[in-house]
């Protein structure tokens, strides 16, 4: 680890600290429909949208109506994306003349993936998706799935803030305002800044260039399998030309980070020089990932009248973030102990440590930071290969997702996920101080605990059950590239990433199979919608409750003690659920590496 | 019911509990407790597999036995808690034994003897000296002294009389003197005694809202661990190290929150029981929980905050009067005054001025008693006429006899009134005003400290008094209450409760009169005095058998203690899992992957001993914590933050560390004994 590396990490956290309050205040104003400086431009557009769609912006919804509106919207959007993929051959903006996305389970998987803000990609963008699908299908979902997440978080916060009210807001208004006020303006500016760093933005066909040194490579069939000649030897091809993919990348890149979507325009994601060309673009993209998640903590504090509570939650997130990045950075900078005779030191000429699968322009610190940030938030973008991390370094992203991505978290999803933990923490704490538990003046009762437990159950249910089935059946194990504990980590990571709506891949596993496409698709849908419904039920229930003024006997949710307790609950719930699985995956692999066995 | 603290391990309770522990194995009963139900199913499965035979019989047998012990220990804890109530119920049942009632039939005034179980609400009965009162009722004629020790444990008889707030009588108590006519107010099976028996026995015990919430949390955790353990087998198979069912069930039982799951209902029962120990009957567990949440306590001034009576605090002389003169006159005027105020004047004269009591009948004294009209009392003695009384009454008396009232006396009177005291002017017909006696409310010792504690707990105290605002303010200041309601009428009380509740606060109050009944019903916690009217007792959700209004404070503490015990043991139970993972996971897989022994931080001897130690620890901790569950976590009056920090240290950090030590010790023990 280097001072420079640490400086970059802490500088990044300082930026997030600085943006939290302005972003939080802005979002609170937007969703409380107070005036903002953008109203003169955006208000007419908003009104027009409501007139066209016949939405009554003053209509307030109960949680059930809110949930049904959200589900219908997501369902229709998902079907549209599915059809768009299947019909892209007939649609415009397709200079590469890509046919339908096939097989059907891949299109289903992708539709589920983008609707749930997961952006799990079982396809390679540059060789599968037309520009039209990328822009009108995938980027559209990048915006609206993020907006849905923000809307839900705001609805939950309203549930806490409101007193004896039946309603938690209007889904359509929250959705539109999240898109128009929060996402679009930032993305317009952000995309232009990324273009300045060299991110491409065009609709041109792919460039063909002659390579400097022709190369011999194995010939592959359309399924990606090596072609074998009659003599049993692989058929070789001589490559003299390289295709350089193009596209409207910058506009998609910025929302991919800002909406914590993570689905790369290219298969190499943010490791690709056209997506993330410079250390500065790397910092901008990281900043975009945490901005909304950080800001929402302040929005929570402001809308519930307790800004200090917002900061207490922020602090819990920041501490967990630092813990994760420290372990990842340490594990990667330490390098591979089995390569003791190789020079892994930091020098002026090399970054040192475990550089396998990392881009030299980012180095150890920025790759470890990226892996931590993208898995703290549910942004599945990668700028290095998690599969190539050391076992402990690779465990950090895995554990981050297993904690259900509440460390700043996916836009909105991180906030409402965190609030579920808060409800549980407050429940236990309330009992320990001898009061029936209350949270910001709202009693936490059996119904709330029941719903919170339903939310918590979703994760172990889909992750553990699907991983277990995959690990003992041929259709599951045949996809993994590495045996032993590393293979188990690969399967575990895939389902964890799906359930957490993260979308990053550990790699080393072929996921475009009927089994994985379907089950990961189901996992993504469960990880999103099965969690949202009980979460909204809590919001609706809290909104109806009477406000109980705090007294000295009330456990304060604004103190460092609360922060510590919250961290404790997150770690205990996560660790107890996944420790057995982790101990046979990355932990075992780490220990075996110590005695010289690798996978 | 004796008030002394019961020992936890009383032999006859333990004996009954041991038997009950087995009876409670009935799966239908176990289903109410999802955590322990899972353990029971696990025990049944391992027992069945044991008969199938196979290797490692000795290990499997021990695991199976300890799994059964886990269930039995939990049942035993519950039975212990119930047993304490049952013992009390038995005592109460004796009091309920069938008696003969003399029932008034029709309008002709004839009496017939019927068994008490035939009495219905509305019947009229006569009860004479040394007879048991057959059922709950209200005295409509007569006055009697009643022995209520069967219910209150207090042997001194109490007076019950028709009309007013002392008219309620309870079935099973005994009339000691006189004869009363009682209107029965309960039907058979619904009497106070019946309800009390049901309550202490826990027969009608329903889970309280908070208990239900916690049960859901525990059930949720159980499902999570079930998933974690069930899916571990495929991972183990993948890793080439499949596990036996015995080990998997052991892991499951160790992980699910058996400690709190096993003790949860015991904690609830014991909470009610603790109230009973304080001679308070809660009509529902919900009320006990609400007590822990109370934000505002309404306390009657008289009897709760002050000793109940005003007492003479000092004598202030009129100009030209000596101390002895005034003291002498004050004493003489009060000798026949049997009111506590009068007695306190005599006491003050004796203590301060050395005047002994005198026998006055020989002096041909004529006492003038206090009446509401004259508002004075006094004595006519040897031609002197000494009077004491309310200032304006005495002023009028003096003016009538042509005496001026010195301005110094008037000033004194005003000063005393302003400071919250009650001035009594002493005068003699010919000499004029002699001086002023200051009567003061005496605040009970230690009240200020109690109110400070309550404030630290975040509870606001409001004193309710019929006094004028000036007096009320002075006493409130002296006692250290947060607020007061002066010249309170029942309606004012009700309005205050509603106002507090509208702000979302929970209100507790005590009351005894019929006019308190609406307020008692409105309050979240209404403690009716047992001496109070039937209406009050029915309106409240608790009855204090000692009729001690101060006890409200203890009720609040018991409510808090109940919740704290649940929370603390839940934290402890979950924190325990960390050590259990470190004991069992390496034991499961170190055979295939010796490197995993790095996780065996306790350095447990062998895989078998490690698993067995964890299971034994998990079972034994339930027994070890029974006293804590029954007594409750100690409550300290401090702010919530400090309390949480304290409990997190003890039960959170302690919960993580203790099993590491415990499991290690058990491992050493069973290895030494050759059990594994």
mmCIF file of C-alpha atoms in Angstrom, chain B residues 362-541:
data_model
loop_
_atom_site.group_PDB
_atom_site.id
_atom_site.type_symbol
_atom_site.label_atom_id
_atom_site.label_comp_id
_atom_site.label_asym_id
_atom_site.label_seq_id
_atom_site.Cartn_x
_atom_site.Cartn_y
_atom_site.Cartn_z
ATOM 1 C CA UNK B 362 -60.544 18.010 85.207
ATOM 2 C CA UNK B 363 -60.177 21.636 84.290
ATOM 3 C CA UNK B 364 -63.781 21.937 83.332
ATOM 4 C CA UNK B 365 -62.840 22.605 79.774
ATOM 5 C CA UNK B 366 -65.365 22.870 77.021
ATOM 6 C CA UNK B 367 -64.125 21.934 73.565
ATOM 7 C CA UNK B 368 -65.508 23.629 70.516
ATOM 8 C CA UNK B 369 -65.239 21.240 67.541
ATOM 9 C CA UNK B 370 -64.426 22.300 64.021
ATOM 10 C CA UNK B 371 -67.401 22.771 61.749
ATOM 11 C CA UNK B 372 -67.576 23.656 58.129
ATOM 12 C CA UNK B 373 -69.583 26.761 59.044
ATOM 13 C CA UNK B 374 -67.333 28.246 61.725
ATOM 14 C CA UNK B 375 -64.099 26.868 60.215
ATOM 15 C CA UNK B 376 -62.604 27.148 63.685
ATOM 16 C CA UNK B 377 -62.079 24.892 66.625
ATOM 17 C CA UNK B 378 -60.995 25.645 70.118
ATOM 18 C CA UNK B 379 -61.571 25.364 73.807
ATOM 19 C CA UNK B 380 -63.369 27.338 76.498
ATOM 20 C CA UNK B 381 -61.420 27.044 79.701
ATOM 21 C CA UNK B 382 -61.648 28.982 82.955
ATOM 22 C CA UNK B 383 -63.264 31.888 81.201
ATOM 23 C CA UNK B 384 -60.734 31.950 78.403
ATOM 24 C CA UNK B 385 -61.923 31.321 74.893
ATOM 25 C CA UNK B 386 -59.133 30.046 72.685
ATOM 26 C CA UNK B 387 -59.800 29.632 68.992
ATOM 27 C CA UNK B 388 -57.712 28.515 66.059
ATOM 28 C CA UNK B 389 -58.762 28.297 62.455
ATOM 29 C CA UNK B 390 -58.713 29.723 58.985
ATOM 30 C CA UNK B 391 -57.446 33.293 58.994
ATOM 31 C CA UNK B 392 -60.586 35.021 57.739
ATOM 32 C CA UNK B 393 -62.786 33.043 60.172
ATOM 33 C CA UNK B 394 -60.626 34.012 63.124
ATOM 34 C CA UNK B 395 -60.444 37.629 61.908
ATOM 35 C CA UNK B 396 -64.245 37.708 61.829
ATOM 36 C CA UNK B 397 -64.386 36.200 65.287
ATOM 37 C CA UNK B 398 -62.034 38.834 66.681
ATOM 38 C CA UNK B 399 -63.783 41.719 64.970
ATOM 39 C CA UNK B 400 -67.013 40.415 66.426
ATOM 40 C CA UNK B 401 -65.428 40.677 69.872
ATOM 41 C CA UNK B 402 -64.056 44.113 69.156
ATOM 42 C CA UNK B 403 -60.444 43.156 68.676
ATOM 43 C CA UNK B 404 -58.113 44.558 66.045
ATOM 44 C CA UNK B 405 -55.950 42.151 64.123
ATOM 45 C CA UNK B 406 -52.299 43.338 64.168
ATOM 46 C CA UNK B 407 -50.976 44.017 60.681
ATOM 47 C CA UNK B 408 -47.930 41.861 61.500
ATOM 48 C CA UNK B 409 -50.219 38.851 61.839
ATOM 49 C CA UNK B 410 -51.928 39.624 58.571
ATOM 50 C CA UNK B 411 -48.576 39.888 56.823
ATOM 51 C CA UNK B 412 -47.475 36.569 58.275
ATOM 52 C CA UNK B 413 -50.669 34.909 57.120
ATOM 53 C CA UNK B 414 -50.167 36.173 53.584
ATOM 54 C CA UNK B 415 -46.535 35.112 53.523
ATOM 55 C CA UNK B 416 -47.363 31.588 54.643
ATOM 56 C CA UNK B 417 -50.167 31.267 52.113
ATOM 57 C CA UNK B 418 -47.881 32.481 49.347
ATOM 58 C CA UNK B 419 -45.198 29.937 50.191
ATOM 59 C CA UNK B 420 -47.668 27.072 49.880
ATOM 60 C CA UNK B 421 -48.357 26.555 53.559
ATOM 61 C CA UNK B 422 -51.654 26.815 55.358
ATOM 62 C CA UNK B 423 -51.844 29.485 58.053
ATOM 63 C CA UNK B 424 -53.942 28.845 61.131
ATOM 64 C CA UNK B 425 -54.503 31.886 63.305
ATOM 65 C CA UNK B 426 -54.616 31.346 67.073
ATOM 66 C CA UNK B 427 -56.548 33.857 69.145
ATOM 67 C CA UNK B 428 -58.011 34.407 72.546
ATOM 68 C CA UNK B 429 -61.238 36.345 72.867
ATOM 69 C CA UNK B 430 -59.882 39.058 75.145
ATOM 70 C CA UNK B 431 -56.200 39.124 74.213
ATOM 71 C CA UNK B 432 -56.738 39.120 70.484
ATOM 72 C CA UNK B 433 -54.534 37.346 67.987
ATOM 73 C CA UNK B 434 -51.703 35.410 69.616
ATOM 74 C CA UNK B 435 -49.946 34.230 66.486
ATOM 75 C CA UNK B 436 -50.008 31.974 63.507
ATOM 76 C CA UNK B 437 -49.407 28.259 63.139
ATOM 77 C CA UNK B 438 -47.903 27.293 59.806
ATOM 78 C CA UNK B 439 -49.215 23.988 58.500
ATOM 79 C CA UNK B 440 -47.199 22.488 55.719
ATOM 80 C CA UNK B 441 -47.555 19.548 53.449
ATOM 81 C CA UNK B 442 -44.714 17.239 54.262
ATOM 82 C CA UNK B 443 -43.112 15.684 51.232
ATOM 83 C CA UNK B 444 -42.233 12.059 51.746
ATOM 84 C CA UNK B 445 -38.579 11.306 52.210
ATOM 85 C CA UNK B 446 -36.680 10.318 49.076
ATOM 86 C CA UNK B 447 -39.308 11.560 46.642
ATOM 87 C CA UNK B 448 -37.051 14.135 45.065
ATOM 88 C CA UNK B 449 -34.474 11.458 44.285
ATOM 89 C CA UNK B 450 -37.146 9.249 42.773
ATOM 90 C CA UNK B 451 -38.379 12.032 40.553
ATOM 91 C CA UNK B 452 -34.822 12.765 39.511
ATOM 92 C CA UNK B 453 -34.482 9.118 38.542
ATOM 93 C CA UNK B 454 -37.710 9.230 36.597
ATOM 94 C CA UNK B 455 -36.513 12.318 34.803
ATOM 95 C CA UNK B 456 -33.305 10.503 33.896
ATOM 96 C CA UNK B 457 -35.466 7.710 32.501
ATOM 97 C CA UNK B 458 -37.279 10.298 30.420
ATOM 98 C CA UNK B 459 -40.511 10.210 32.361
ATOM 99 C CA UNK B 460 -42.354 13.411 33.214
ATOM 100 C CA UNK B 461 -44.159 13.561 36.546
ATOM 101 C CA UNK B 462 -47.291 15.619 37.022
ATOM 102 C CA UNK B 463 -48.685 16.197 40.470
ATOM 103 C CA UNK B 464 -52.459 16.252 40.737
ATOM 104 C CA UNK B 465 -53.902 18.203 43.618
ATOM 105 C CA UNK B 466 -57.050 19.964 44.733
ATOM 106 C CA UNK B 467 -54.929 22.774 46.229
ATOM 107 C CA UNK B 468 -54.871 26.250 44.825
ATOM 108 C CA UNK B 469 -52.158 26.918 42.220
ATOM 109 C CA UNK B 470 -49.983 28.833 44.718
ATOM 110 C CA UNK B 471 -49.837 26.005 47.210
ATOM 111 C CA UNK B 472 -49.508 23.438 44.459
ATOM 112 C CA UNK B 473 -46.577 25.277 42.911
ATOM 113 C CA UNK B 474 -44.756 25.419 46.231
ATOM 114 C CA UNK B 475 -45.159 21.707 46.887
ATOM 115 C CA UNK B 476 -44.291 20.839 43.325
ATOM 116 C CA UNK B 477 -41.092 22.806 43.711
ATOM 117 C CA UNK B 478 -40.248 21.132 46.984
ATOM 118 C CA UNK B 479 -40.968 17.631 45.768
ATOM 119 C CA UNK B 480 -39.202 18.184 42.450
ATOM 120 C CA UNK B 481 -42.031 17.111 40.135
ATOM 121 C CA UNK B 482 -41.964 18.454 36.596
ATOM 122 C CA UNK B 483 -45.456 19.875 36.494
ATOM 123 C CA UNK B 484 -48.647 20.117 38.498
ATOM 124 C CA UNK B 485 -52.358 20.325 37.957
ATOM 125 C CA UNK B 486 -53.943 22.472 40.662
ATOM 126 C CA UNK B 487 -57.585 22.569 41.713
ATOM 127 C CA UNK B 488 -57.977 19.427 39.656
ATOM 128 C CA UNK B 489 -61.429 18.108 38.917
ATOM 129 C CA UNK B 490 -61.950 14.668 37.376
ATOM 130 C CA UNK B 491 -62.614 16.440 34.078
ATOM 131 C CA UNK B 492 -59.315 18.340 34.297
ATOM 132 C CA UNK B 493 -57.544 15.044 34.872
ATOM 133 C CA UNK B 494 -59.229 13.509 31.875
ATOM 134 C CA UNK B 495 -58.378 16.521 29.704
ATOM 135 C CA UNK B 496 -54.751 16.367 30.775
ATOM 136 C CA UNK B 497 -54.534 12.676 29.867
ATOM 137 C CA UNK B 498 -56.117 13.276 26.491
ATOM 138 C CA UNK B 499 -53.820 16.190 25.796
ATOM 139 C CA UNK B 500 -50.731 14.125 26.603
ATOM 140 C CA UNK B 501 -51.981 11.235 24.522
ATOM 141 C CA UNK B 502 -52.713 13.514 21.592
ATOM 142 C CA UNK B 503 -49.010 14.340 21.654
ATOM 143 C CA UNK B 504 -48.316 10.632 21.346
ATOM 144 C CA UNK B 505 -47.363 10.113 24.946
ATOM 145 C CA UNK B 506 -48.301 7.202 27.136
ATOM 146 C CA UNK B 507 -49.834 8.171 30.443
ATOM 147 C CA UNK B 508 -49.948 6.234 33.690
ATOM 148 C CA UNK B 509 -52.032 7.174 36.710
ATOM 149 C CA UNK B 510 -53.414 5.808 39.907
ATOM 150 C CA UNK B 511 -56.904 6.277 41.211
ATOM 151 C CA UNK B 512 -59.417 4.864 43.584
ATOM 152 C CA UNK B 513 -62.656 6.818 43.429
ATOM 153 C CA UNK B 514 -65.544 6.196 41.111
ATOM 154 C CA UNK B 515 -64.956 9.607 39.618
ATOM 155 C CA UNK B 516 -61.450 8.427 38.683
ATOM 156 C CA UNK B 517 -62.850 5.585 36.625
ATOM 157 C CA UNK B 518 -63.084 7.380 33.254
ATOM 158 C CA UNK B 519 -59.539 8.708 33.614
ATOM 159 C CA UNK B 520 -58.276 5.280 34.672
ATOM 160 C CA UNK B 521 -59.847 3.781 31.600
ATOM 161 C CA UNK B 522 -58.427 6.494 29.368
ATOM 162 C CA UNK B 523 -54.893 6.239 30.730
ATOM 163 C CA UNK B 524 -52.576 3.740 29.069
ATOM 164 C CA UNK B 525 -51.653 2.358 32.439
ATOM 165 C CA UNK B 526 -54.325 2.808 35.086
ATOM 166 C CA UNK B 527 -53.508 1.405 38.484
ATOM 167 C CA UNK B 528 -56.592 1.148 40.673
ATOM 168 C CA UNK B 529 -56.212 0.949 44.407
ATOM 169 C CA UNK B 530 -57.626 -2.204 45.881
ATOM 170 C CA UNK B 531 -59.375 -0.107 48.502
ATOM 171 C CA UNK B 532 -61.123 1.774 45.734
ATOM 172 C CA UNK B 533 -64.543 1.314 44.255
ATOM 173 C CA UNK B 534 -65.480 -1.534 41.983
ATOM 174 C CA UNK B 535 -65.875 0.936 39.131
ATOM 175 C CA UNK B 536 -62.315 2.136 39.526
ATOM 176 C CA UNK B 537 -60.980 -1.402 39.706
ATOM 177 C CA UNK B 538 -62.752 -2.355 36.534
ATOM 178 C CA UNK B 539 -61.657 0.748 34.677
ATOM 179 C CA UNK B 540 -57.968 0.340 35.393
ATOM 180 C CA UNK B 541 -55.751 -2.313 33.855
#
